Tab-separated table of C-alpha atoms and ligand atoms in Angstrom:
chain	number	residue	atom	x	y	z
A	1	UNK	CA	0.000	0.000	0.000
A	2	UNK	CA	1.278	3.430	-1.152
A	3	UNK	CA	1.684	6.258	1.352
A	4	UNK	CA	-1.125	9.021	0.974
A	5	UNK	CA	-0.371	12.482	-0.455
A	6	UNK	CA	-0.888	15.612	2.071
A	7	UNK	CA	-1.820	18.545	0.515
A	8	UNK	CA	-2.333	21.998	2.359
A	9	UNK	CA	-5.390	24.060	2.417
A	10	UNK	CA	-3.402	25.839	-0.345
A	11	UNK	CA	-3.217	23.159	-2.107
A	12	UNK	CA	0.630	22.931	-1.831
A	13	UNK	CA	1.991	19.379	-1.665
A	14	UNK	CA	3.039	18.577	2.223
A	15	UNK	CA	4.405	15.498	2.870
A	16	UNK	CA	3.367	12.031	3.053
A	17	UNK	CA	1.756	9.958	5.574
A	18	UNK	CA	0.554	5.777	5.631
A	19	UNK	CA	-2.768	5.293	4.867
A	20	UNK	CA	-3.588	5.135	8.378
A	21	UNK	CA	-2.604	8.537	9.445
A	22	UNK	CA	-4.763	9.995	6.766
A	23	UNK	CA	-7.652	8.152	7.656
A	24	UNK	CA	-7.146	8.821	11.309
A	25	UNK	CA	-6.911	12.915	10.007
A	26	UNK	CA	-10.161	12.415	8.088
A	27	UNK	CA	-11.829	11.143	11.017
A	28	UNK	CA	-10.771	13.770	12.639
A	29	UNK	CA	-12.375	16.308	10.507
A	30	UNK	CA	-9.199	18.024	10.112
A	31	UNK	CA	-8.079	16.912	6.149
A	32	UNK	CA	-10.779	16.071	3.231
A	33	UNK	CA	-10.411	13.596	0.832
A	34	UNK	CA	-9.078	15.047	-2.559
A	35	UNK	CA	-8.588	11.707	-4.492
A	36	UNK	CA	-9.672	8.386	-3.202
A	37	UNK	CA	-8.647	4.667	-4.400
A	38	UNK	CA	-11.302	3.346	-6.913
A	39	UNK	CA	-10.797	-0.260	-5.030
A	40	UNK	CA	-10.437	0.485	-1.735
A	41	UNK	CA	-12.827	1.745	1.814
A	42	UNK	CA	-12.065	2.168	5.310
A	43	UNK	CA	-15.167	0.691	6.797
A	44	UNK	CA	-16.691	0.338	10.455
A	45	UNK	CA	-19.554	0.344	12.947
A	46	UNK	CA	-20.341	3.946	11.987
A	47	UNK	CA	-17.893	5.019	9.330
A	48	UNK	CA	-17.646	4.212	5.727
A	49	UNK	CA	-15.031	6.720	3.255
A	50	UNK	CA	-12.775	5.750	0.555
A	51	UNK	CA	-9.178	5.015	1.160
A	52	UNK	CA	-7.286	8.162	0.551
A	53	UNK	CA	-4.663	8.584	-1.962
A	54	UNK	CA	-4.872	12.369	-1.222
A	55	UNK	CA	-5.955	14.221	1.605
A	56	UNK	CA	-5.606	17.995	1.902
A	57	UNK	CA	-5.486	19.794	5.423
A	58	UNK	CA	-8.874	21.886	6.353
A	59	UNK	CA	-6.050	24.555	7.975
A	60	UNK	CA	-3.590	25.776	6.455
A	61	UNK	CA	-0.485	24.989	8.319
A	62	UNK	CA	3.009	26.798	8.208
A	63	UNK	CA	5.729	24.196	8.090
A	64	UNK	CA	8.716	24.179	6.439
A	65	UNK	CA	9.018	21.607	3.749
A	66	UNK	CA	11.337	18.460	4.811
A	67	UNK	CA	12.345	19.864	7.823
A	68	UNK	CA	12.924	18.907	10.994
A	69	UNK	CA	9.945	19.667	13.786
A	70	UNK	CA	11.033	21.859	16.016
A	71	UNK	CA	11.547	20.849	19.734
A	72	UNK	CA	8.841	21.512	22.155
A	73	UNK	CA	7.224	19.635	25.782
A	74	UNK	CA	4.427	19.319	23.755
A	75	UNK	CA	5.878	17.979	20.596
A	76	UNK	CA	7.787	15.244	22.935
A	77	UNK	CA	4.322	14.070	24.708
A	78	UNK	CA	2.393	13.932	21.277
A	79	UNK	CA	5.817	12.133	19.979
A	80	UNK	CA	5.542	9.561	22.935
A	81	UNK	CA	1.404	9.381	22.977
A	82	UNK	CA	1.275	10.688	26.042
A	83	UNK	CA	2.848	7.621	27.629
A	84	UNK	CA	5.870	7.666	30.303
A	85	UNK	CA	9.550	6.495	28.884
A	86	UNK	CA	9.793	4.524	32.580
A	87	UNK	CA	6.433	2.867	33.461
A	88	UNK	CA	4.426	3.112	30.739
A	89	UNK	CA	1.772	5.232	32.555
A	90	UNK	CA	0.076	8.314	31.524
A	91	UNK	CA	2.837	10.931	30.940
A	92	UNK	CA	2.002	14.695	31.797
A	93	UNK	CA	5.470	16.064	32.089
A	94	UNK	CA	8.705	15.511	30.025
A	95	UNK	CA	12.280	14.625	31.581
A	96	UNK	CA	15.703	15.056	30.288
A	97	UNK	CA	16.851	11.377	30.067
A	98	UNK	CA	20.311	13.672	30.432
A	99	UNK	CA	19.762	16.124	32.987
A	100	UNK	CA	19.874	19.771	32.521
A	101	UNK	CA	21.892	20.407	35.293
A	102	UNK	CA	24.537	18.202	34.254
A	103	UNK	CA	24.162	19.446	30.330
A	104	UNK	CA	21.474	17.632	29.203
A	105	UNK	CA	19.643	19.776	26.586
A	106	UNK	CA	16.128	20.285	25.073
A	107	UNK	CA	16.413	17.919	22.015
A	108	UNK	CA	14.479	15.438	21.014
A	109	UNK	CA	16.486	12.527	21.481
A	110	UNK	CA	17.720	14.048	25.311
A	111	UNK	CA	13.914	14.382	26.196
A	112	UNK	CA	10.979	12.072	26.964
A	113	UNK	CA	7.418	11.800	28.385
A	114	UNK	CA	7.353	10.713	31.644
A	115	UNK	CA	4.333	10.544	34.606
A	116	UNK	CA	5.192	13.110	37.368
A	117	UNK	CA	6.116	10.814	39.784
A	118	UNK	CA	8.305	8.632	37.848
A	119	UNK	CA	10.110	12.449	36.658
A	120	UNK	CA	10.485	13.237	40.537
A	121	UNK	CA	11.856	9.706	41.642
A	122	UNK	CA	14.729	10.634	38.813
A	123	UNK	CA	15.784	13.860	39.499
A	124	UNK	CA	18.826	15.068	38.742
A	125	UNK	CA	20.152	11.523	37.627
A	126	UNK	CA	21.065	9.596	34.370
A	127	UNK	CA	18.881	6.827	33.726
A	128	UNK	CA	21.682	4.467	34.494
A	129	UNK	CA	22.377	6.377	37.732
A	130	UNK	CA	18.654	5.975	39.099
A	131	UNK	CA	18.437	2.366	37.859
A	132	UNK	CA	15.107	3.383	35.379
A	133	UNK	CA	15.975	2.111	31.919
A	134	UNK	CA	13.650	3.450	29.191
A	135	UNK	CA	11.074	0.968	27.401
A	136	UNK	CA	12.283	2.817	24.667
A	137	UNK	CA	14.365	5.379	22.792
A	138	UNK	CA	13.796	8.641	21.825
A	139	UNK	CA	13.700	9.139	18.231
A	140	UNK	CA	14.024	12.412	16.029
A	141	UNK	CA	10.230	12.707	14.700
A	142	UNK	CA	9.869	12.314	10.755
A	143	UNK	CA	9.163	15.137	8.774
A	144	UNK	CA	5.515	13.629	8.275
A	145	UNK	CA	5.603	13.874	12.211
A	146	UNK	CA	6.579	17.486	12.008
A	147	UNK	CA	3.480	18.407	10.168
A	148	UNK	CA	0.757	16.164	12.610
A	149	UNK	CA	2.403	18.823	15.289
A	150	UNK	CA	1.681	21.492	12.975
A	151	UNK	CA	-1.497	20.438	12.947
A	152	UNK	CA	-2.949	20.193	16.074
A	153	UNK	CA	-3.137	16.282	16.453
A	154	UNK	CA	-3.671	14.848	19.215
A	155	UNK	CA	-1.094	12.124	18.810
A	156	UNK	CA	0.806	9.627	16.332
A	157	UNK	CA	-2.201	7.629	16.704
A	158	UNK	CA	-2.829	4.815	14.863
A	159	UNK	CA	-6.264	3.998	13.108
A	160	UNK	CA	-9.023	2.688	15.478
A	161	UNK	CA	-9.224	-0.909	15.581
A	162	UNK	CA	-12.706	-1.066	14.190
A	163	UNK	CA	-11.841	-0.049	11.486
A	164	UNK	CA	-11.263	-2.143	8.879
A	165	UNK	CA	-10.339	-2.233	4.792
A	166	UNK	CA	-12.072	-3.843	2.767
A	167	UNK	CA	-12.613	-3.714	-1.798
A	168	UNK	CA	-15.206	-1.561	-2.761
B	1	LIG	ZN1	6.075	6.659	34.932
């Protein structure tokens, strides 16, 4: 399955995103379909739309084109879906897996989500140091990744497990 074509309000090619992102934006209400695939429907309980080939954005968004996203607390808890690099718990605050005080600095692979007591029971201490491994890594976001930020979404969420693909 090909990736799906994001367009601006302007019309201005965007980026790219999998076919589950742009159905996840449609739902949403926050990109139309421009041009759909003659074989192909997203289908659940309540929903039925063609597969997008090409969605544009309802907002125009300001992002610069194959760039980096900038670096920002929220940016790092819509990167991480909100869920803490230690316990896996609801993450309202982000920690410098390097702390500040000892360099660390506001980057995206130096910064993670993390629940507010798991970001207090840290401190001023290296992963190692406090004996809290992450599940997992931080990771630069994609350019795609840069524009869902732009955007307003929620999160990197996936599509909703009712829904399903099926041939038209
Ligand atoms: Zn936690």
């Amino acid at each position: 399955m090909r990736d799906t074509l994001v367009l601006n309000a302007s019309f201005e090619p965007l980026s790219t995103v999998t076919l589950n992102r742009a159905v996840v934006l449609v739902l949403q209400d926050k990109a139309v379909v421009e041009q759909a695939h003659p074989e192909l429907r997203m289908r659940g309980a309540e929903v039925d739309i063609p597969a997008p080939r090409v969605i544009r954005l309802c907002r125009y968004v300001r992002v610069p084109f194959r760039r980096q996203a900038p670096w920002s607390r929220r940016g790092v808890l819509v990167r991480d879906r909100h869920r803490c690099a230690y316990c896996g718990g609801r993450a309202t605050t982000v920690d410098h897996v390097v702390p500040r005080s000892r360099g660390g600095q506001d980057t995206w692979l130096n910064t993670v989500a993390s629940c507010a007591v798991d970001n207090h029971r840290k401190a001023d201490r290296t992963p190692e140091q406090a004996g809290m491994p992450l599940l997992r890594e931080p990771f630069e976001p994609t350019p795609a990744d840069a524009m869902l930020f732009a955007l307003g979404a929620d999160d990197l969420a996936g599509l909703p497990e009712w829904l399903v693909r099926e041939a038209a």
